[in-house]
Coordinates of C-alpha atoms in Angstrom, one line a residue:
M114 CA 15.1 -6.6 0.4
D115 CA 18.8 -6.6 1.4
N116 CA 19.0 -2.8 1.0
I117 CA 16.5 -2.4 3.9
F118 CA 18.8 -4.0 6.4
R119 CA 21.3 -1.2 6.1
F120 CA 18.7 1.2 7.4
A121 CA 17.9 -0.9 10.5
D122 CA 18.8 0.8 13.8
E123 CA 17.7 1.0 17.4
L124 CA 14.4 2.5 16.4
G125 CA 13.4 -0.2 14.0
P126 CA 11.9 -1.5 11.8
A127 CA 10.0 -3.8 14.1
K128 CA 8.3 -5.7 11.3
I129 CA 8.4 -5.9 7.5
I130 CA 5.6 -7.9 5.8
H131 CA 5.2 -8.7 2.1
I132 CA 1.7 -9.8 1.1
Y133 CA 0.9 -11.7 -2.1
E134 CA -2.5 -13.2 -2.9
R135 CA -2.6 -14.5 -6.4
E136 CA -6.4 -14.9 -6.8
A137 CA -7.0 -11.3 -5.8
D138 CA -3.9 -10.1 -7.6
L139 CA -2.8 -8.4 -4.4
K140 CA 0.8 -7.4 -3.9
A141 CA 1.4 -5.2 -0.8
I142 CA 4.1 -4.2 1.6
V143 CA 3.6 -3.3 5.3
V144 CA 6.3 -1.8 7.5
V145 CA 5.7 -1.4 11.2
D146 CA 8.7 0.7 12.2
N147 CA 8.4 1.5 15.9
I148 CA 5.7 1.0 18.5
D149 CA 7.5 2.4 21.6
C150 CA 5.0 5.2 21.9
G151 CA 1.9 3.1 21.1
P152 CA 0.3 1.3 18.1
A153 CA 1.7 2.6 14.8
I154 CA -0.4 4.9 12.7
G155 CA 0.5 5.3 9.0
G156 CA -1.2 5.6 5.6
V157 CA -1.9 3.0 3.0
R158 CA -0.4 4.2 -0.3
M159 CA -1.6 2.8 -3.6
A160 CA 0.8 3.1 -6.6
T161 CA 2.3 0.7 -9.1
D162 CA 6.0 1.6 -8.4
V163 CA 6.4 1.6 -4.7
T164 CA 9.4 -0.3 -3.3
T165 CA 10.0 -1.8 0.1
E166 CA 12.8 0.7 0.8
E167 CA 10.4 3.6 0.1
V168 CA 7.7 2.1 2.4
F169 CA 10.4 1.7 5.1
R170 CA 11.5 5.3 4.7
L171 CA 7.9 6.5 4.9
A172 CA 7.3 4.4 8.0
R173 CA 10.4 5.9 9.6
A174 CA 9.1 9.4 8.8
M175 CA 5.8 8.4 10.6
T176 CA 7.8 7.2 13.6
L177 CA 9.5 10.6 13.8
K178 CA 6.4 12.5 13.0
N179 CA 4.2 10.9 15.6
A180 CA 6.9 11.1 18.3
A181 CA 7.7 14.7 17.5
A182 CA 4.0 15.5 17.7
D183 CA 4.0 13.8 21.1
L184 CA 1.2 11.4 20.0
P185 CA 0.6 8.0 21.8
H186 CA 1.4 6.2 18.5
G187 CA 4.4 4.7 16.7
G188 CA 5.1 4.8 13.0
G189 CA 4.1 2.5 10.2
K190 CA 3.3 2.6 6.5
S191 CA 1.9 0.3 3.8
A192 CA 1.6 0.2 0.1
I193 CA -0.7 -1.7 -2.3
L194 CA 1.1 -2.1 -5.6
A195 CA -1.7 -1.2 -8.0
D196 CA -3.2 1.5 -10.1
P197 CA -5.2 3.9 -7.8
K198 CA -7.3 4.9 -10.8
Q199 CA -8.6 1.4 -11.5
P200 CA -12.4 0.9 -11.6
L201 CA -13.9 1.5 -8.1
A202 CA -15.3 -2.0 -7.8
D203 CA -11.8 -3.5 -8.4
K204 CA -10.2 -1.0 -6.0
E205 CA -12.7 -1.9 -3.3
R206 CA -12.0 -5.6 -3.8
L207 CA -8.3 -5.0 -3.6
V208 CA -8.5 -2.8 -0.5
R209 CA -10.8 -5.2 1.3
T210 CA -8.5 -8.1 0.5
F211 CA -5.5 -6.1 1.9
A212 CA -7.5 -5.3 5.0
R213 CA -8.2 -9.0 5.7
A214 CA -4.5 -9.8 5.1
I215 CA -3.5 -7.4 7.9
R216 CA -6.2 -8.3 10.3
D217 CA -3.7 -9.8 12.8
V218 CA -1.2 -7.0 12.5
T219 CA -2.9 -5.3 15.4
E220 CA -0.1 -3.0 16.1
Y221 CA -0.7 -1.2 12.8
I222 CA -3.6 1.3 12.3
P223 CA -4.2 2.2 8.6
G224 CA -5.0 5.7 7.4
P225 CA -5.4 7.3 4.0
D226 CA -2.4 8.2 1.8
M227 CA -1.6 8.9 -1.8
G228 CA -4.0 6.8 -3.9
T229 CA -6.4 6.0 -1.1
D230 CA -9.1 8.1 0.7
E231 CA -11.8 8.1 3.4
Q232 CA -13.9 5.6 1.4
C233 CA -11.0 3.1 1.4
M234 CA -10.6 3.5 5.1
A235 CA -14.3 2.8 5.6
W236 CA -13.8 -0.5 3.7
I237 CA -10.8 -1.4 5.9
K238 CA -12.8 -0.5 9.1
E239 CA -15.7 -2.7 8.0
E240 CA -13.3 -5.6 7.5
I241 CA -11.0 -5.4 10.5
G242 CA -12.5 -2.8 12.9
R243 CA -9.6 -0.3 12.9
A244 CA -8.7 2.6 10.6
V245 CA -8.4 6.4 10.8
G246 CA -9.3 9.1 8.4
L247 CA -12.9 7.7 8.1
P248 CA -15.8 9.4 6.4
K249 CA -17.8 11.9 8.5
A250 CA -20.9 9.8 8.1
I251 CA -19.4 7.0 10.2
G252 CA -17.9 9.2 12.9
G253 CA -14.6 10.1 11.3
I254 CA -12.9 13.4 10.7
P255 CA -12.3 13.4 6.9
L256 CA -8.7 14.6 6.7
D257 CA -8.8 15.5 3.0
E258 CA -12.2 17.2 3.1
I259 CA -11.2 19.5 6.0
G260 CA -7.6 19.9 4.8
A261 CA -5.9 18.9 8.0
T262 CA -2.4 18.6 6.5
G263 CA -2.7 21.8 4.5
F264 CA -3.9 23.6 7.6
G265 CA -0.8 22.4 9.5
L266 CA 1.4 23.5 6.7
S267 CA 0.0 27.0 6.9
I268 CA 0.7 27.1 10.7
C269 CA 4.2 25.9 10.1
A270 CA 4.8 28.6 7.4
E271 CA 3.4 31.3 9.7
I272 CA 6.0 30.4 12.3
A273 CA 8.9 29.5 10.0
S274 CA 8.6 32.7 8.0
K275 CA 9.6 34.7 11.1
F276 CA 12.9 32.9 11.2
C277 CA 13.9 34.1 7.7
H278 CA 12.5 37.6 8.3
L279 CA 9.7 37.0 5.8
N280 CA 6.2 38.6 6.0
L281 CA 3.7 35.9 5.2
E282 CA 1.3 38.5 3.9
G283 CA 2.3 39.1 0.3
A284 CA 4.7 36.2 0.3
R285 CA 5.0 34.4 -3.0
I286 CA 4.3 30.7 -2.8
V287 CA 4.8 27.9 -5.2
I288 CA 3.3 24.4 -4.7
Q289 CA 4.7 21.3 -6.4
G290 CA 1.9 18.8 -6.4
F291 CA -1.6 20.3 -6.4
G292 CA -3.5 17.4 -5.0
S293 CA -5.3 17.3 -1.7
V294 CA -2.4 18.6 0.4
G295 CA -1.3 21.2 -2.1
K296 CA -4.8 22.5 -2.7
N297 CA -5.6 23.0 1.0
A298 CA -2.2 24.5 1.8
A299 CA -2.9 27.1 -0.9
R300 CA -6.3 27.7 0.5
F301 CA -5.1 28.3 4.0
L302 CA -2.0 30.3 3.1
T303 CA -3.8 32.7 0.7
A304 CA -6.4 33.2 3.5
K305 CA -3.4 34.5 5.5
G306 CA -2.5 36.9 2.7
A307 CA 0.1 34.9 0.8
L308 CA 0.1 35.0 -3.0
L309 CA 0.1 31.7 -5.0
I310 CA 2.2 32.3 -8.2
G311 CA 3.0 28.7 -9.2
A312 CA 1.5 25.3 -9.0
A313 CA 2.3 22.0 -10.7
D314 CA 0.7 18.6 -11.2
S315 CA 1.6 15.6 -13.3
Q316 CA 0.6 17.4 -16.5
G317 CA 2.6 20.5 -16.1
T318 CA 3.3 23.8 -14.3
L319 CA 1.2 26.9 -14.1
F320 CA 3.0 30.2 -13.5
N321 CA 1.5 33.6 -13.0
P322 CA 3.6 36.3 -11.2
L323 CA 0.5 38.4 -10.7
G324 CA -1.1 35.7 -8.7
I325 CA -3.5 32.7 -9.2
D326 CA -7.1 32.6 -8.1
V327 CA -6.9 29.7 -5.7
K328 CA -10.7 29.1 -5.6
Q329 CA -10.8 28.9 -9.4
L330 CA -7.8 26.6 -9.6
I331 CA -9.2 24.2 -7.0
K332 CA -12.5 24.2 -8.9
L333 CA -10.6 23.2 -12.0
K334 CA -8.7 20.4 -10.2
N335 CA -11.8 19.1 -8.6
S336 CA -13.4 18.8 -12.0
G337 CA -10.6 16.5 -13.1
K338 CA -8.6 19.0 -15.1
S339 CA -4.9 19.9 -14.8
V340 CA -3.5 23.2 -13.3
I341 CA -2.5 24.1 -16.9
S342 CA -6.2 24.4 -17.8
Y343 CA -6.2 27.6 -15.8
P344 CA -6.8 30.4 -18.3
Q345 CA -4.2 33.0 -17.2
G346 CA -0.5 32.5 -16.9
D347 CA 2.3 30.6 -18.5
K348 CA 2.0 26.9 -19.1
L349 CA 5.4 25.2 -18.4
D350 CA 6.6 21.6 -18.2
R351 CA 6.2 19.7 -14.9
D352 CA 9.7 20.1 -13.6
A353 CA 9.8 23.9 -14.3
V354 CA 8.1 24.4 -11.0
I355 CA 11.6 24.0 -9.4
D356 CA 12.8 27.1 -11.2
I357 CA 10.2 29.6 -10.2
E358 CA 11.6 32.2 -7.9
C359 CA 9.5 32.6 -4.8
D360 CA 9.5 33.2 -1.1
I361 CA 8.0 29.8 0.0
W362 CA 8.3 26.6 -2.0
I363 CA 6.1 23.7 -0.9
P364 CA 6.7 20.1 -2.2
A365 CA 3.5 18.2 -1.9
A366 CA 3.9 15.1 -4.1
R367 CA 6.3 12.2 -4.2
P368 CA 9.5 11.4 -2.3
D369 CA 13.0 12.6 -3.4
I370 CA 11.7 15.3 -5.8
I371 CA 14.7 17.5 -4.9
H372 CA 18.1 16.0 -4.9
A373 CA 21.8 16.9 -5.3
D374 CA 21.4 17.2 -9.1
N375 CA 18.6 19.8 -9.1
V376 CA 18.6 21.5 -5.7
D377 CA 20.7 24.4 -7.1
R378 CA 17.7 25.4 -9.3
L379 CA 15.6 26.4 -6.2
K380 CA 15.3 30.1 -5.7
T381 CA 13.5 30.5 -2.4
Q382 CA 14.0 31.4 1.2
L383 CA 11.8 28.8 2.9
V384 CA 10.7 25.2 2.1
I385 CA 7.7 23.8 3.9
S386 CA 7.7 20.0 3.3
G387 CA 4.1 19.0 2.5
A388 CA 5.1 15.6 1.1
N389 CA 6.9 12.9 3.0
I390 CA 10.7 12.7 2.4
P391 CA 10.5 15.1 -0.6
F392 CA 14.2 16.1 -0.3
T393 CA 17.2 13.8 -0.1
E394 CA 19.6 14.4 2.8
A395 CA 22.2 15.8 0.4
A396 CA 19.6 18.4 -0.9
E397 CA 18.7 19.5 2.6
R398 CA 22.3 19.9 3.5
I399 CA 22.9 22.1 0.4
C400 CA 19.9 24.2 1.2
H401 CA 21.2 24.7 4.7
E402 CA 24.6 25.9 3.3
R403 CA 22.7 28.3 1.1
N404 CA 20.6 29.7 4.1
I405 CA 17.4 28.2 2.8
I406 CA 15.3 26.9 5.7
V407 CA 13.9 23.5 4.9
V408 CA 11.3 22.5 7.6
P409 CA 11.4 18.7 7.7
D410 CA 8.3 16.8 6.6
F411 CA 7.6 15.2 9.9
I412 CA 7.4 18.6 11.6
A413 CA 5.6 20.5 8.8
N414 CA 3.0 18.0 7.5
A415 CA 2.0 16.4 10.8
G416 CA -1.5 17.9 10.6
G417 CA -3.0 14.8 9.0
V418 CA -1.8 12.3 11.6
I419 CA -2.5 14.6 14.5
C420 CA -6.1 14.8 13.2
A421 CA -6.1 11.0 12.8
A422 CA -4.9 10.6 16.4
V423 CA -7.6 12.9 17.7
E424 CA -10.2 10.9 15.7
Y425 CA -8.9 7.6 17.1
D426 CA -9.3 9.1 20.6
G427 CA -12.9 10.1 19.9
G428 CA -12.3 13.8 19.4
N429 CA -14.0 16.1 16.9
Q430 CA -13.0 18.5 14.1
T431 CA -12.7 21.5 16.4
T432 CA -10.4 19.7 18.7
A433 CA -8.4 18.4 15.8
F434 CA -7.7 21.9 14.4
E435 CA -6.9 23.3 17.9
T436 CA -4.5 20.4 18.5
I437 CA -2.8 20.7 15.1
A438 CA -2.2 24.4 15.6
K439 CA -0.8 24.0 19.1
K440 CA 1.5 21.1 18.3
I441 CA 2.9 22.4 15.0
R442 CA 3.3 25.9 16.3
Y443 CA 5.3 24.6 19.3
N444 CA 7.4 22.1 17.4
T445 CA 8.3 24.4 14.5
T446 CA 9.4 27.0 17.0
L447 CA 11.4 24.5 19.0
V448 CA 13.2 23.1 16.0
L449 CA 14.1 26.4 14.4
E450 CA 15.2 28.0 17.6
Q451 CA 17.6 25.1 18.0
V452 CA 18.8 25.6 14.4
A453 CA 19.4 29.3 15.1
K454 CA 21.2 28.6 18.3
T455 CA 23.4 25.7 17.2
G456 CA 23.7 25.9 13.4
K457 CA 22.4 22.3 13.1
L458 CA 20.4 21.2 10.1
P459 CA 16.7 21.5 10.7
R460 CA 16.3 17.7 10.2
Q461 CA 19.0 16.9 12.8
A462 CA 17.3 19.1 15.3
A463 CA 13.9 17.6 14.6
V464 CA 15.2 14.0 14.7
E465 CA 16.8 14.7 18.1
L466 CA 13.4 16.1 19.3
A467 CA 11.6 13.0 18.2
Q468 CA 14.2 10.6 19.6
R469 CA 14.0 12.3 23.0
R470 CA 10.3 11.7 23.1
I471 CA 10.7 8.0 22.1
C472 CA 13.3 7.5 24.8
L473 CA 10.9 9.0 27.3
A474 CA 8.1 6.6 26.1
R475 CA 10.5 3.6 26.5
Q476 CA 11.2 4.6 30.1
D477 CA 7.5 4.6 30.8
I478 CA 6.9 1.1 29.4

């Protein structure tokens, strides 16, 4: 816990809550980072190895993401320390217990995240009356089903590619983490003419320089198989995805995948951050020195939370896609123009953008 205090600054965190209920075997962490722009929206992660520091860093990413997207929401995050693949009945019991435990944390609006989904949000909504990323059947805009985050990544890549003189049509893409975000990013980007040549999941890496049939690969993944079950191409170890030469590299899994010890293995022109905090600060700095553009997570992967905010405001899927495209196109351009003009790191330019919008919100309070 002491490590968290060194991160505290003028933005937050506003509140850190540890939850323990022995009878339900519930261990959870909630961080409400900042609510200057409005109630905090942030996902509920389920994993066995999440730390308070990680939840805080993810909550801060949500603060910056929501502010940069000019949403009327602050940033928060939570984690349930449990196996997301446990029997469904046990998972439901745990999620409902967690929901009741945060009933009075009204400044926090839960959403889906790694290890949770629309069904989990429906359970939370039933318990406490607030959640986003709900199933379509109960009036939600299912983020994973429509691929909101992946769609936003494709918009970001379309804009960012122009800043490194890259033609998106025919661009070779590699995706680290072929889950919901990765699958949809591949789907939208290949629809724009890009070529998927590499994909990795927890079981290994698939590499085919001639291109991978995205529809077939998604079908395999949806059936519960690994990317290495795909019939054509080389089957490599999981970390080999870092070494594949490409034009666009997309991390779409866990935090801190790329750090000072492995960043030199990257052979790409452009990184579109699909995961939250996938690069350490040192790795981003090294990429900048090597003229690799790394579009920060809270700019590139904001599609999901923009969609969630539209849902919370009563909007529909059409409005969500229009809003995602508009906001990510504008913010990516704004940040990368600032980088080109000043030589600042993309993250620095993006943080300054978000901080300006938080300051404006504070003035309006």
